mmCIF file of C-alpha atoms and ligand atoms in Angstrom:
data_model
loop_
_atom_site.group_PDB
_atom_site.id
_atom_site.type_symbol
_atom_site.label_atom_id
_atom_site.label_comp_id
_atom_site.label_asym_id
_atom_site.label_seq_id
_atom_site.Cartn_x
_atom_site.Cartn_y
_atom_site.Cartn_z
ATOM 1 C CA UNK A 1 117.381 62.698 74.932
ATOM 2 C CA UNK A 2 116.615 63.192 71.274
ATOM 3 C CA UNK A 3 114.162 66.044 70.519
ATOM 4 C CA UNK A 4 111.409 65.178 68.068
ATOM 5 C CA UNK A 5 111.015 67.862 65.325
ATOM 6 C CA UNK A 6 107.796 69.734 64.965
ATOM 7 C CA UNK A 7 107.409 68.495 61.390
ATOM 8 C CA UNK A 8 107.650 64.761 62.602
ATOM 9 C CA UNK A 9 105.197 65.578 65.241
ATOM 10 C CA UNK A 10 102.568 66.862 62.785
ATOM 11 C CA UNK A 11 103.042 64.140 60.291
ATOM 12 C CA UNK A 12 99.688 62.582 61.342
ATOM 13 C CA UNK A 13 96.842 64.177 63.192
ATOM 14 C CA UNK A 14 96.239 61.481 65.719
ATOM 15 C CA UNK A 15 99.701 59.937 66.112
ATOM 16 C CA UNK A 16 101.867 62.817 66.952
ATOM 17 C CA UNK A 17 104.698 61.305 68.629
ATOM 18 C CA UNK A 18 106.601 59.111 66.258
ATOM 19 C CA UNK A 19 109.862 57.311 66.769
ATOM 20 C CA UNK A 20 111.440 56.109 69.900
ATOM 21 C CA UNK A 21 113.458 58.150 72.397
ATOM 22 C CA UNK A 22 116.877 56.974 72.897
ATOM 23 C CA UNK A 23 117.786 56.290 76.501
ATOM 24 C CA UNK A 24 114.293 57.191 77.717
ATOM 25 C CA UNK A 25 113.241 55.547 81.056
ATOM 26 C CA UNK A 26 110.757 52.772 81.155
ATOM 27 C CA UNK A 27 109.770 53.026 84.812
ATOM 28 C CA UNK A 28 106.254 54.662 84.401
ATOM 29 C CA UNK A 29 103.512 53.186 86.360
ATOM 30 C CA UNK A 30 100.763 52.192 84.059
ATOM 31 C CA UNK A 31 97.408 52.713 85.876
ATOM 32 C CA UNK A 32 93.960 51.835 84.827
ATOM 33 C CA UNK A 33 91.166 53.731 86.795
ATOM 34 C CA UNK A 34 90.962 52.654 90.393
ATOM 35 C CA UNK A 35 90.459 49.051 91.246
ATOM 36 C CA UNK A 36 86.904 48.921 89.910
ATOM 37 C CA UNK A 37 85.190 46.231 88.125
ATOM 38 C CA UNK A 38 82.036 48.106 86.951
ATOM 39 C CA UNK A 39 80.782 51.574 86.269
ATOM 40 C CA UNK A 40 78.951 51.536 89.531
ATOM 41 C CA UNK A 41 81.935 50.444 91.615
ATOM 42 C CA UNK A 42 83.739 53.187 89.769
ATOM 43 C CA UNK A 43 81.190 55.797 90.695
ATOM 44 C CA UNK A 44 81.047 54.753 94.242
ATOM 45 C CA UNK A 45 84.799 54.935 94.481
ATOM 46 C CA UNK A 46 84.779 58.566 93.118
ATOM 47 C CA UNK A 47 82.074 59.698 95.547
ATOM 48 C CA UNK A 48 83.768 58.052 98.490
ATOM 49 C CA UNK A 49 87.204 59.474 97.650
ATOM 50 C CA UNK A 50 86.476 62.947 96.305
ATOM 51 C CA UNK A 51 85.876 65.980 98.419
ATOM 52 C CA UNK A 52 84.154 69.267 97.468
ATOM 53 C CA UNK A 53 86.515 72.105 96.768
ATOM 54 C CA UNK A 54 85.801 75.528 97.932
ATOM 55 C CA UNK A 55 84.603 77.670 95.084
ATOM 56 C CA UNK A 56 86.401 80.678 96.698
ATOM 57 C CA UNK A 57 89.851 78.936 95.941
ATOM 58 C CA UNK A 58 89.075 77.962 92.346
ATOM 59 C CA UNK A 59 90.635 79.765 89.384
ATOM 60 C CA UNK A 60 89.985 78.518 85.870
ATOM 61 C CA UNK A 61 92.229 80.145 83.123
ATOM 62 C CA UNK A 62 91.540 79.660 79.454
ATOM 63 C CA UNK A 63 95.089 79.372 78.087
ATOM 64 C CA UNK A 64 94.164 78.515 74.388
ATOM 65 C CA UNK A 65 91.248 79.090 72.266
ATOM 66 C CA UNK A 66 90.342 80.226 68.832
ATOM 67 C CA UNK A 67 87.809 82.552 70.557
ATOM 68 C CA UNK A 68 89.626 85.694 71.841
ATOM 69 C CA UNK A 69 88.812 87.099 75.141
ATOM 70 C CA UNK A 70 91.825 89.224 76.011
ATOM 71 C CA UNK A 71 93.363 90.992 73.099
ATOM 72 C CA UNK A 72 96.992 90.546 73.953
ATOM 73 C CA UNK A 73 96.646 86.639 73.842
ATOM 74 C CA UNK A 74 97.714 84.597 71.045
ATOM 75 C CA UNK A 75 94.987 82.683 69.430
ATOM 76 C CA UNK A 76 94.745 79.540 67.305
ATOM 77 C CA UNK A 77 92.248 76.718 66.796
ATOM 78 C CA UNK A 78 92.157 74.602 69.918
ATOM 79 C CA UNK A 79 91.379 74.577 73.627
ATOM 80 C CA UNK A 80 93.289 74.451 76.898
ATOM 81 C CA UNK A 81 92.392 75.530 80.486
ATOM 82 C CA UNK A 82 94.320 75.520 83.762
ATOM 83 C CA UNK A 83 92.599 74.601 86.975
ATOM 84 C CA UNK A 84 94.151 76.014 90.099
ATOM 85 C CA UNK A 85 92.976 76.148 93.718
ATOM 86 C CA UNK A 86 92.414 72.410 94.072
ATOM 87 C CA UNK A 87 94.800 69.977 96.010
ATOM 88 C CA UNK A 88 96.717 69.786 92.683
ATOM 89 C CA UNK A 89 97.073 71.974 89.562
ATOM 90 C CA UNK A 90 95.511 70.609 86.531
ATOM 91 C CA UNK A 91 96.025 71.392 82.847
ATOM 92 C CA UNK A 92 93.160 70.303 80.663
ATOM 93 C CA UNK A 93 94.048 69.986 77.038
ATOM 94 C CA UNK A 94 97.097 71.701 75.447
ATOM 95 C CA UNK A 95 95.771 73.403 72.255
ATOM 96 C CA UNK A 96 97.576 72.797 68.925
ATOM 97 C CA UNK A 97 100.816 74.400 69.260
ATOM 98 C CA UNK A 98 103.176 74.507 72.295
ATOM 99 C CA UNK A 99 104.659 77.924 71.380
ATOM 100 C CA UNK A 100 101.114 79.472 71.358
ATOM 101 C CA UNK A 101 100.420 77.718 74.769
ATOM 102 C CA UNK A 102 103.702 78.675 76.323
ATOM 103 C CA UNK A 103 103.361 82.166 75.331
ATOM 104 C CA UNK A 104 99.843 82.432 76.739
ATOM 105 C CA UNK A 105 100.845 80.717 79.958
ATOM 106 C CA UNK A 106 103.613 83.182 80.518
ATOM 107 C CA UNK A 107 101.321 86.088 79.900
ATOM 108 C CA UNK A 108 98.736 84.627 82.240
ATOM 109 C CA UNK A 109 101.182 83.842 84.956
ATOM 110 C CA UNK A 110 100.701 79.995 84.764
ATOM 111 C CA UNK A 111 103.974 78.336 85.553
ATOM 112 C CA UNK A 112 104.271 74.999 83.506
ATOM 113 C CA UNK A 113 106.491 73.497 86.145
ATOM 114 C CA UNK A 114 103.622 73.835 88.711
ATOM 115 C CA UNK A 115 101.285 71.637 86.790
ATOM 116 C CA UNK A 116 100.764 68.198 88.505
ATOM 117 C CA UNK A 117 98.203 66.683 86.303
ATOM 118 C CA UNK A 118 97.775 66.811 82.558
ATOM 119 C CA UNK A 119 94.312 65.741 81.314
ATOM 120 C CA UNK A 120 93.717 65.375 77.634
ATOM 121 C CA UNK A 121 90.193 65.239 76.512
ATOM 122 C CA UNK A 122 90.624 63.366 73.173
ATOM 123 C CA UNK A 123 93.052 62.502 70.490
ATOM 124 C CA UNK A 124 92.549 65.573 68.251
ATOM 125 C CA UNK A 125 95.612 67.703 67.415
ATOM 126 C CA UNK A 126 93.984 70.942 68.572
ATOM 127 C CA UNK A 127 93.743 69.381 72.018
ATOM 128 C CA UNK A 128 96.981 67.388 72.334
ATOM 129 C CA UNK A 129 99.371 69.216 70.006
ATOM 130 C CA UNK A 130 101.020 71.340 72.791
ATOM 131 C CA UNK A 131 101.481 68.266 75.080
ATOM 132 C CA UNK A 132 105.108 67.731 73.951
ATOM 133 C CA UNK A 133 106.306 70.497 76.038
ATOM 134 C CA UNK A 134 105.209 68.728 79.257
ATOM 135 C CA UNK A 135 106.453 65.370 77.991
ATOM 136 C CA UNK A 136 109.901 66.951 77.571
ATOM 137 C CA UNK A 137 110.104 68.980 80.562
ATOM 138 C CA UNK A 138 108.253 67.094 83.285
ATOM 139 C CA UNK A 139 109.577 64.197 85.418
ATOM 140 C CA UNK A 140 106.619 63.704 87.654
ATOM 141 C CA UNK A 141 103.439 64.638 85.835
ATOM 142 C CA UNK A 142 100.371 62.455 85.669
ATOM 143 C CA UNK A 143 98.803 62.219 82.286
ATOM 144 C CA UNK A 144 95.250 61.040 81.951
ATOM 145 C CA UNK A 145 93.490 60.159 78.690
ATOM 146 C CA UNK A 146 90.804 57.852 77.384
ATOM 147 C CA UNK A 147 91.910 54.243 76.738
ATOM 148 C CA UNK A 148 91.332 54.444 72.880
ATOM 149 C CA UNK A 149 93.842 57.181 72.613
ATOM 150 C CA UNK A 150 96.541 56.722 69.829
ATOM 151 C CA UNK A 151 99.236 54.235 70.865
ATOM 152 C CA UNK A 152 102.122 56.405 69.800
ATOM 153 C CA UNK A 153 101.277 59.058 72.248
ATOM 154 C CA UNK A 154 100.756 56.549 75.124
ATOM 155 C CA UNK A 155 104.082 54.908 74.291
ATOM 156 C CA UNK A 156 105.769 58.459 74.504
ATOM 157 C CA UNK A 157 104.349 59.109 77.935
ATOM 158 C CA UNK A 158 105.413 55.771 79.276
ATOM 159 C CA UNK A 159 108.940 55.837 77.684
ATOM 160 C CA UNK A 160 109.473 59.183 79.408
ATOM 161 C CA UNK A 161 108.677 57.618 82.798
ATOM 162 C CA UNK A 162 105.571 59.607 83.328
ATOM 163 C CA UNK A 163 102.600 58.212 85.040
ATOM 164 C CA UNK A 164 99.911 57.247 82.519
ATOM 165 C CA UNK A 165 96.329 56.829 83.460
ATOM 166 C CA UNK A 166 94.283 55.139 80.834
ATOM 167 C CA UNK A 167 90.575 55.808 81.457
ATOM 168 C CA UNK A 168 87.626 53.844 80.479
ATOM 169 C CA UNK A 169 85.374 54.098 83.564
ATOM 170 C CA UNK A 170 84.749 57.256 85.649
ATOM 171 C CA UNK A 171 88.073 57.905 87.282
ATOM 172 C CA UNK A 172 89.441 59.982 90.104
ATOM 173 C CA UNK A 173 91.975 62.599 88.905
ATOM 174 C CA UNK A 174 92.671 64.589 92.254
ATOM 175 C CA UNK A 175 91.012 64.725 95.603
ATOM 176 C CA UNK A 176 88.478 67.313 94.051
ATOM 177 C CA UNK A 177 88.075 66.109 90.502
ATOM 178 C CA UNK A 178 87.378 63.181 88.311
ATOM 179 C CA UNK A 179 86.925 62.193 84.707
ATOM 180 C CA UNK A 180 83.593 61.198 83.484
ATOM 181 C CA UNK A 181 85.122 58.071 81.809
ATOM 182 C CA UNK A 182 85.328 57.425 78.268
ATOM 183 C CA UNK A 183 82.328 58.448 76.306
ATOM 184 C CA UNK A 184 81.876 56.975 72.850
ATOM 185 C CA UNK A 185 81.431 58.882 69.660
ATOM 186 C CA UNK A 186 82.025 58.022 65.983
ATOM 187 C CA UNK A 187 84.360 61.000 65.517
ATOM 188 C CA UNK A 188 86.433 60.445 68.685
ATOM 189 C CA UNK A 189 85.757 59.019 72.148
ATOM 190 C CA UNK A 190 86.359 61.655 74.744
ATOM 191 C CA UNK A 191 86.214 62.291 78.494
ATOM 192 C CA UNK A 192 85.465 65.513 80.409
ATOM 193 C CA UNK A 193 87.092 66.871 83.612
ATOM 194 C CA UNK A 194 84.757 67.485 86.462
ATOM 195 C CA UNK A 195 85.524 69.429 89.575
ATOM 196 C CA UNK A 196 83.346 68.960 92.616
ATOM 197 C CA UNK A 197 82.719 72.185 94.586
ATOM 198 C CA UNK A 198 80.522 73.369 97.450
ATOM 199 C CA UNK A 199 78.435 75.265 94.775
ATOM 200 C CA UNK A 200 77.935 72.312 92.421
ATOM 201 C CA UNK A 201 80.066 70.648 89.715
ATOM 202 C CA UNK A 202 82.203 72.376 87.171
ATOM 203 C CA UNK A 203 82.424 70.531 83.832
ATOM 204 C CA UNK A 204 85.222 71.252 81.456
ATOM 205 C CA UNK A 205 84.819 69.869 77.934
ATOM 206 C CA UNK A 206 87.265 69.711 74.966
ATOM 207 C CA UNK A 207 85.155 69.220 71.871
ATOM 208 C CA UNK A 208 82.235 67.483 73.589
ATOM 209 C CA UNK A 209 82.152 65.054 70.628
ATOM 210 C CA UNK A 210 79.918 62.572 72.624
ATOM 211 C CA UNK A 211 77.507 65.648 73.230
ATOM 212 C CA UNK A 212 77.531 68.332 75.932
ATOM 213 C CA UNK A 213 74.149 67.181 77.172
ATOM 214 C CA UNK A 214 75.282 63.519 77.358
ATOM 215 C CA UNK A 215 78.465 64.703 79.265
ATOM 216 C CA UNK A 216 76.321 66.581 81.784
ATOM 217 C CA UNK A 217 73.924 63.582 82.181
ATOM 218 C CA UNK A 218 77.009 61.337 82.733
ATOM 219 C CA UNK A 219 78.303 63.770 85.449
ATOM 220 C CA UNK A 220 74.911 63.826 87.088
ATOM 221 C CA UNK A 221 74.725 60.045 87.004
ATOM 222 C CA UNK A 222 78.030 60.018 88.949
ATOM 223 C CA UNK A 223 77.487 62.922 91.432
ATOM 224 C CA UNK A 224 73.695 63.434 91.585
ATOM 225 C CA UNK A 225 74.769 67.023 92.388
ATOM 226 C CA UNK A 226 73.939 70.399 91.006
ATOM 227 C CA UNK A 227 75.990 71.630 87.990
ATOM 228 C CA UNK A 228 77.396 75.008 88.602
ATOM 229 C CA UNK A 229 79.168 75.574 85.244
ATOM 230 C CA UNK A 230 79.782 73.869 81.944
ATOM 231 C CA UNK A 231 82.701 75.363 79.820
ATOM 232 C CA UNK A 232 84.845 74.582 76.828
ATOM 233 C CA UNK A 233 83.998 73.427 73.294
ATOM 234 C CA UNK A 234 80.438 72.141 72.534
ATOM 235 C CA UNK A 235 81.028 71.168 68.878
ATOM 236 C CA UNK A 236 77.805 72.703 67.477
ATOM 237 C CA UNK A 237 79.583 75.167 65.182
ATOM 238 C CA UNK A 238 77.758 73.881 61.954
ATOM 239 C CA UNK A 239 74.285 74.169 63.565
ATOM 240 C CA UNK A 240 71.987 76.679 62.293
ATOM 241 C CA UNK A 241 70.276 77.162 65.655
ATOM 242 C CA UNK A 242 67.694 74.309 65.922
ATOM 243 C CA UNK A 243 69.945 71.887 67.678
ATOM 244 C CA UNK A 244 71.590 74.524 69.791
ATOM 245 C CA UNK A 245 68.249 75.525 71.070
ATOM 246 C CA UNK A 246 67.469 72.071 71.971
ATOM 247 C CA UNK A 247 70.744 71.758 73.778
ATOM 248 C CA UNK A 248 70.100 74.939 75.836
ATOM 249 C CA UNK A 249 66.633 73.556 76.828
ATOM 250 C CA UNK A 250 68.109 70.340 77.876
ATOM 251 C CA UNK A 251 70.961 71.910 79.808
ATOM 252 C CA UNK A 252 68.528 74.016 81.730
ATOM 253 C CA UNK A 253 66.374 71.047 82.397
ATOM 254 C CA UNK A 254 69.408 69.381 83.825
ATOM 255 C CA UNK A 255 70.008 72.434 86.038
ATOM 256 C CA UNK A 256 73.210 73.791 84.416
ATOM 257 C CA UNK A 257 73.484 77.127 86.227
ATOM 258 C CA UNK A 258 76.280 78.954 84.326
ATOM 259 C CA UNK A 259 77.551 78.318 80.994
ATOM 260 C CA UNK A 260 80.851 79.411 79.202
ATOM 261 C CA UNK A 261 81.015 78.051 75.593
ATOM 262 C CA UNK A 262 83.960 78.587 73.419
ATOM 263 C CA UNK A 263 86.323 76.814 70.988
ATOM 264 C CA UNK A 264 84.319 74.713 68.601
ATOM 265 C CA UNK A 265 80.796 75.791 69.883
ATOM 266 C CA UNK A 266 80.534 78.313 67.073
ATOM 267 C CA UNK A 267 79.612 81.968 66.958
ATOM 268 C CA UNK A 268 75.971 81.636 66.346
ATOM 269 C CA UNK A 269 75.510 78.900 69.040
ATOM 270 C CA UNK A 270 77.443 81.148 71.444
ATOM 271 C CA UNK A 271 75.001 84.043 70.714
ATOM 272 C CA UNK A 272 72.111 81.651 71.452
ATOM 273 C CA UNK A 273 73.608 80.572 74.741
ATOM 274 C CA UNK A 274 74.324 84.290 75.573
ATOM 275 C CA UNK A 275 70.672 85.163 75.097
ATOM 276 C CA UNK A 276 69.164 82.061 76.831
ATOM 277 C CA UNK A 277 71.507 82.322 79.934
ATOM 278 C CA UNK A 278 71.519 86.181 80.311
ATOM 279 C CA UNK A 279 73.538 87.088 83.228
ATOM 280 C CA UNK A 280 74.591 83.427 83.902
ATOM 281 C CA UNK A 281 76.340 83.428 80.471
ATOM 282 C CA UNK A 282 80.070 83.752 81.051
ATOM 283 C CA UNK A 283 81.805 85.275 78.050
ATOM 284 C CA UNK A 284 84.828 83.011 77.478
ATOM 285 C CA UNK A 285 87.883 82.704 75.214
ATOM 286 C CA UNK A 286 91.589 82.800 75.535
ATOM 287 C CA UNK A 287 92.673 84.939 78.380
ATOM 288 C CA UNK A 288 89.547 84.589 80.360
ATOM 289 C CA UNK A 289 89.997 83.924 84.031
ATOM 290 C CA UNK A 290 86.832 82.487 85.881
ATOM 291 C CA UNK A 291 86.648 82.801 89.671
ATOM 292 C CA UNK A 292 84.015 82.609 92.441
ATOM 293 C CA UNK A 293 83.088 86.275 91.589
ATOM 294 C CA UNK A 294 81.634 84.978 88.277
ATOM 295 C CA UNK A 295 79.045 83.002 89.986
ATOM 296 C CA UNK A 296 77.238 85.768 91.906
HETATM 297 FE FE1 FE2 B 1 88.632 70.815 69.278
HETATM 298 FE FE1 FE2 B 2 87.886 67.310 68.546
#
């Protein structure tokens, strides 16, 4: 199988994977999301088929972030988080560079071959750039992304015989987790990963381009359950404080219990979240491992 060079991959920002792969299999199963005909039937399907995971088993490991938490980690602009302790292991986003991702995975004891599900939040290089490693080395991984994602990347996934899940409506990912469905934004459409737990939902965002408040609202529209944690990039890095304070207010109104902003949230906004949430602010960044002990 021909390997695509890094230079080729980074020729464009949204279409990384250029050129066909000689001899690649074409036996992928192209899935939409469930057999649903409307948002409401998609939501009903999720609530019928998902089960709450026990928070005691869940381990969230931030593998890639421009915000540094643990000093021996490699850091670069982007985001990636591993979710363990569910029925399947999930990798949410892959950061910009596979070498940085791989190095951090190794240091944090996450085995790439044990990842069952790859969920990419949106088609920006700092979230999908490291995905090549999984496409090249996995034979049975499921890849979930929004329907509007670049066609070159989707083609790569299919040509490698991997299972591609193109998401528009809310969609089941594993027995304990689901996608919010594709949420529209003029920068990039995006979806977020939601884990249902016995202590409330855990929501992981990539850049939250459609808005972190909107993502929480969408999650609650699906589950009508408490929100234990929102973590990831909130994309308010250029805000001088006014917008962030409104977001904090709305998230508290929505009952978001714990918060772990990083990546594109921005230093000033993170500071505002820290003050507003006090002991329920979780300091995050690359190398951070979040477990049940953080929710006491
Ligand atoms: Fe980002
Ligand atoms: Fe982005």
